[in-house]
JSON list of C-alpha atoms in Angstrom, two decimals:
[
{"chain": "K", "resi": 1, "resn": "UNK", "atom": "CA", "xyz": [1.27, -19.95, 8.26]},
{"chain": "K", "resi": 2, "resn": "UNK", "atom": "CA", "xyz": [-1.97, -21.92, 8.31]},
{"chain": "K", "resi": 3, "resn": "UNK", "atom": "CA", "xyz": [-0.31, -25.14, 9.48]},
{"chain": "K", "resi": 4, "resn": "UNK", "atom": "CA", "xyz": [1.57, -23.24, 12.17]},
{"chain": "K", "resi": 5, "resn": "UNK", "atom": "CA", "xyz": [-1.57, -21.37, 13.24]},
{"chain": "K", "resi": 6, "resn": "UNK", "atom": "CA", "xyz": [-0.01, -17.99, 12.53]},
{"chain": "K", "resi": 7, "resn": "UNK", "atom": "CA", "xyz": [-1.96, -14.92, 11.56]},
{"chain": "K", "resi": 8, "resn": "UNK", "atom": "CA", "xyz": [-0.60, -12.91, 8.63]},
{"chain": "K", "resi": 9, "resn": "UNK", "atom": "CA", "xyz": [-0.19, -9.13, 8.81]},
{"chain": "K", "resi": 10, "resn": "UNK", "atom": "CA", "xyz": [0.27, -7.55, 5.35]},
{"chain": "K", "resi": 11, "resn": "UNK", "atom": "CA", "xyz": [2.79, -4.72, 5.20]},
{"chain": "K", "resi": 12, "resn": "UNK", "atom": "CA", "xyz": [2.74, -2.31, 2.25]},
{"chain": "K", "resi": 13, "resn": "UNK", "atom": "CA", "xyz": [5.03, 0.70, 1.95]},
{"chain": "K", "resi": 14, "resn": "UNK", "atom": "CA", "xyz": [6.34, 0.27, 5.49]},
{"chain": "K", "resi": 15, "resn": "UNK", "atom": "CA", "xyz": [6.24, 3.95, 6.32]},
{"chain": "K", "resi": 16, "resn": "UNK", "atom": "CA", "xyz": [4.99, 3.15, 9.81]},
{"chain": "K", "resi": 17, "resn": "UNK", "atom": "CA", "xyz": [2.47, 5.96, 9.78]},
{"chain": "K", "resi": 18, "resn": "UNK", "atom": "CA", "xyz": [-0.56, 3.79, 10.46]},
{"chain": "K", "resi": 19, "resn": "UNK", "atom": "CA", "xyz": [1.16, 1.17, 12.64]},
{"chain": "K", "resi": 20, "resn": "UNK", "atom": "CA", "xyz": [-0.62, -1.48, 10.64]},
{"chain": "K", "resi": 21, "resn": "UNK", "atom": "CA", "xyz": [2.34, -3.81, 10.19]},
{"chain": "K", "resi": 22, "resn": "UNK", "atom": "CA", "xyz": [3.06, -4.54, 13.82]},
{"chain": "K", "resi": 23, "resn": "UNK", "atom": "CA", "xyz": [3.39, -8.16, 14.86]},
{"chain": "K", "resi": 24, "resn": "UNK", "atom": "CA", "xyz": [2.16, -7.69, 18.41]},
{"chain": "K", "resi": 25, "resn": "UNK", "atom": "CA", "xyz": [1.41, -11.35, 19.15]},
{"chain": "K", "resi": 26, "resn": "UNK", "atom": "CA", "xyz": [3.93, -13.22, 17.02]},
{"chain": "K", "resi": 27, "resn": "UNK", "atom": "CA", "xyz": [2.07, -12.87, 13.73]},
{"chain": "K", "resi": 28, "resn": "UNK", "atom": "CA", "xyz": [3.85, -13.33, 10.43]},
{"chain": "K", "resi": 29, "resn": "UNK", "atom": "CA", "xyz": [4.48, -9.98, 8.70]},
{"chain": "K", "resi": 30, "resn": "UNK", "atom": "CA", "xyz": [4.18, -10.35, 4.92]},
{"chain": "K", "resi": 31, "resn": "UNK", "atom": "CA", "xyz": [6.36, -7.58, 3.46]},
{"chain": "K", "resi": 32, "resn": "UNK", "atom": "CA", "xyz": [4.98, -6.25, 0.17]},
{"chain": "K", "resi": 33, "resn": "UNK", "atom": "CA", "xyz": [7.12, -3.11, -0.24]},
{"chain": "K", "resi": 34, "resn": "UNK", "atom": "CA", "xyz": [8.76, -4.41, -3.43]},
{"chain": "K", "resi": 35, "resn": "UNK", "atom": "CA", "xyz": [5.31, -4.44, -5.08]},
{"chain": "K", "resi": 36, "resn": "UNK", "atom": "CA", "xyz": [5.72, -0.70, -5.57]},
{"chain": "K", "resi": 37, "resn": "UNK", "atom": "CA", "xyz": [4.84, -0.16, -9.21]},
{"chain": "K", "resi": 38, "resn": "UNK", "atom": "CA", "xyz": [1.97, 1.69, -10.79]},
{"chain": "K", "resi": 39, "resn": "UNK", "atom": "CA", "xyz": [0.64, -1.03, -13.08]},
{"chain": "K", "resi": 40, "resn": "UNK", "atom": "CA", "xyz": [-2.22, 0.56, -14.97]},
{"chain": "K", "resi": 41, "resn": "UNK", "atom": "CA", "xyz": [-3.84, 3.98, -15.35]},
{"chain": "K", "resi": 42, "resn": "UNK", "atom": "CA", "xyz": [-7.13, 4.78, -17.06]},
{"chain": "K", "resi": 43, "resn": "UNK", "atom": "CA", "xyz": [-7.56, 8.52, -17.64]},
{"chain": "K", "resi": 44, "resn": "UNK", "atom": "CA", "xyz": [-11.14, 7.92, -18.80]},
{"chain": "K", "resi": 45, "resn": "UNK", "atom": "CA", "xyz": [-12.15, 6.07, -15.63]},
{"chain": "K", "resi": 46, "resn": "UNK", "atom": "CA", "xyz": [-9.67, 7.96, -13.45]},
{"chain": "K", "resi": 47, "resn": "UNK", "atom": "CA", "xyz": [-8.50, 4.73, -11.88]},
{"chain": "K", "resi": 48, "resn": "UNK", "atom": "CA", "xyz": [-5.02, 3.50, -11.01]},
{"chain": "K", "resi": 49, "resn": "UNK", "atom": "CA", "xyz": [-3.98, -0.07, -10.32]},
{"chain": "K", "resi": 50, "resn": "UNK", "atom": "CA", "xyz": [-0.85, -0.23, -8.22]},
{"chain": "K", "resi": 51, "resn": "UNK", "atom": "CA", "xyz": [1.04, -2.58, -5.95]},
{"chain": "K", "resi": 52, "resn": "UNK", "atom": "CA", "xyz": [0.60, -2.77, -2.21]},
{"chain": "K", "resi": 53, "resn": "UNK", "atom": "CA", "xyz": [4.02, -1.19, -1.67]},
{"chain": "K", "resi": 54, "resn": "UNK", "atom": "CA", "xyz": [3.26, 2.11, -3.43]},
{"chain": "K", "resi": 55, "resn": "UNK", "atom": "CA", "xyz": [3.40, 4.81, -0.80]},
{"chain": "K", "resi": 56, "resn": "UNK", "atom": "CA", "xyz": [0.74, 7.50, -0.70]},
{"chain": "K", "resi": 57, "resn": "UNK", "atom": "CA", "xyz": [3.14, 10.33, -1.64]},
{"chain": "K", "resi": 58, "resn": "UNK", "atom": "CA", "xyz": [4.15, 8.51, -4.84]},
{"chain": "K", "resi": 59, "resn": "UNK", "atom": "CA", "xyz": [0.52, 7.93, -5.79]},
{"chain": "K", "resi": 60, "resn": "UNK", "atom": "CA", "xyz": [-0.29, 11.58, -5.08]},
{"chain": "K", "resi": 61, "resn": "UNK", "atom": "CA", "xyz": [2.59, 12.73, -7.32]},
{"chain": "K", "resi": 62, "resn": "UNK", "atom": "CA", "xyz": [1.42, 10.39, -10.10]},
{"chain": "K", "resi": 63, "resn": "UNK", "atom": "CA", "xyz": [-2.12, 11.76, -9.83]},
{"chain": "K", "resi": 64, "resn": "UNK", "atom": "CA", "xyz": [-0.87, 15.35, -9.90]},
{"chain": "K", "resi": 65, "resn": "UNK", "atom": "CA", "xyz": [1.21, 14.63, -13.01]},
{"chain": "K", "resi": 66, "resn": "UNK", "atom": "CA", "xyz": [-2.05, 13.59, -14.69]},
{"chain": "K", "resi": 67, "resn": "UNK", "atom": "CA", "xyz": [-4.09, 16.60, -13.53]},
{"chain": "K", "resi": 68, "resn": "UNK", "atom": "CA", "xyz": [-5.78, 14.66, -10.74]},
{"chain": "K", "resi": 69, "resn": "UNK", "atom": "CA", "xyz": [-5.76, 14.80, -6.94]},
{"chain": "K", "resi": 70, "resn": "UNK", "atom": "CA", "xyz": [-5.41, 11.83, -4.60]},
{"chain": "K", "resi": 71, "resn": "UNK", "atom": "CA", "xyz": [-6.31, 12.94, -1.05]},
{"chain": "K", "resi": 72, "resn": "UNK", "atom": "CA", "xyz": [-4.60, 11.78, 2.11]},
{"chain": "K", "resi": 73, "resn": "UNK", "atom": "CA", "xyz": [-5.92, 8.42, 3.25]},
{"chain": "K", "resi": 74, "resn": "UNK", "atom": "CA", "xyz": [-4.85, 8.02, 6.86]},
{"chain": "K", "resi": 75, "resn": "UNK", "atom": "CA", "xyz": [-5.94, 4.38, 6.95]},
{"chain": "K", "resi": 76, "resn": "UNK", "atom": "CA", "xyz": [-3.39, 3.47, 4.28]},
{"chain": "K", "resi": 77, "resn": "UNK", "atom": "CA", "xyz": [-0.70, 6.11, 4.80]}
]
């Protein structure tokens, strides 16, 4: 991409809700939807490490299963 002078647009869960993965000017879309696992959870710190392809609804369900609440984040939905 660098040699070709292309910008890279990362694409996570590809739900299309935030229109963030649109290649409007011929950019290269880097599809990350297969990075959809929840990798680590710390109940003490209340932190989750997950892949870029995890969609918000899945993360919310995971949080609820652990007695937590993950609010809607429109910037990443």
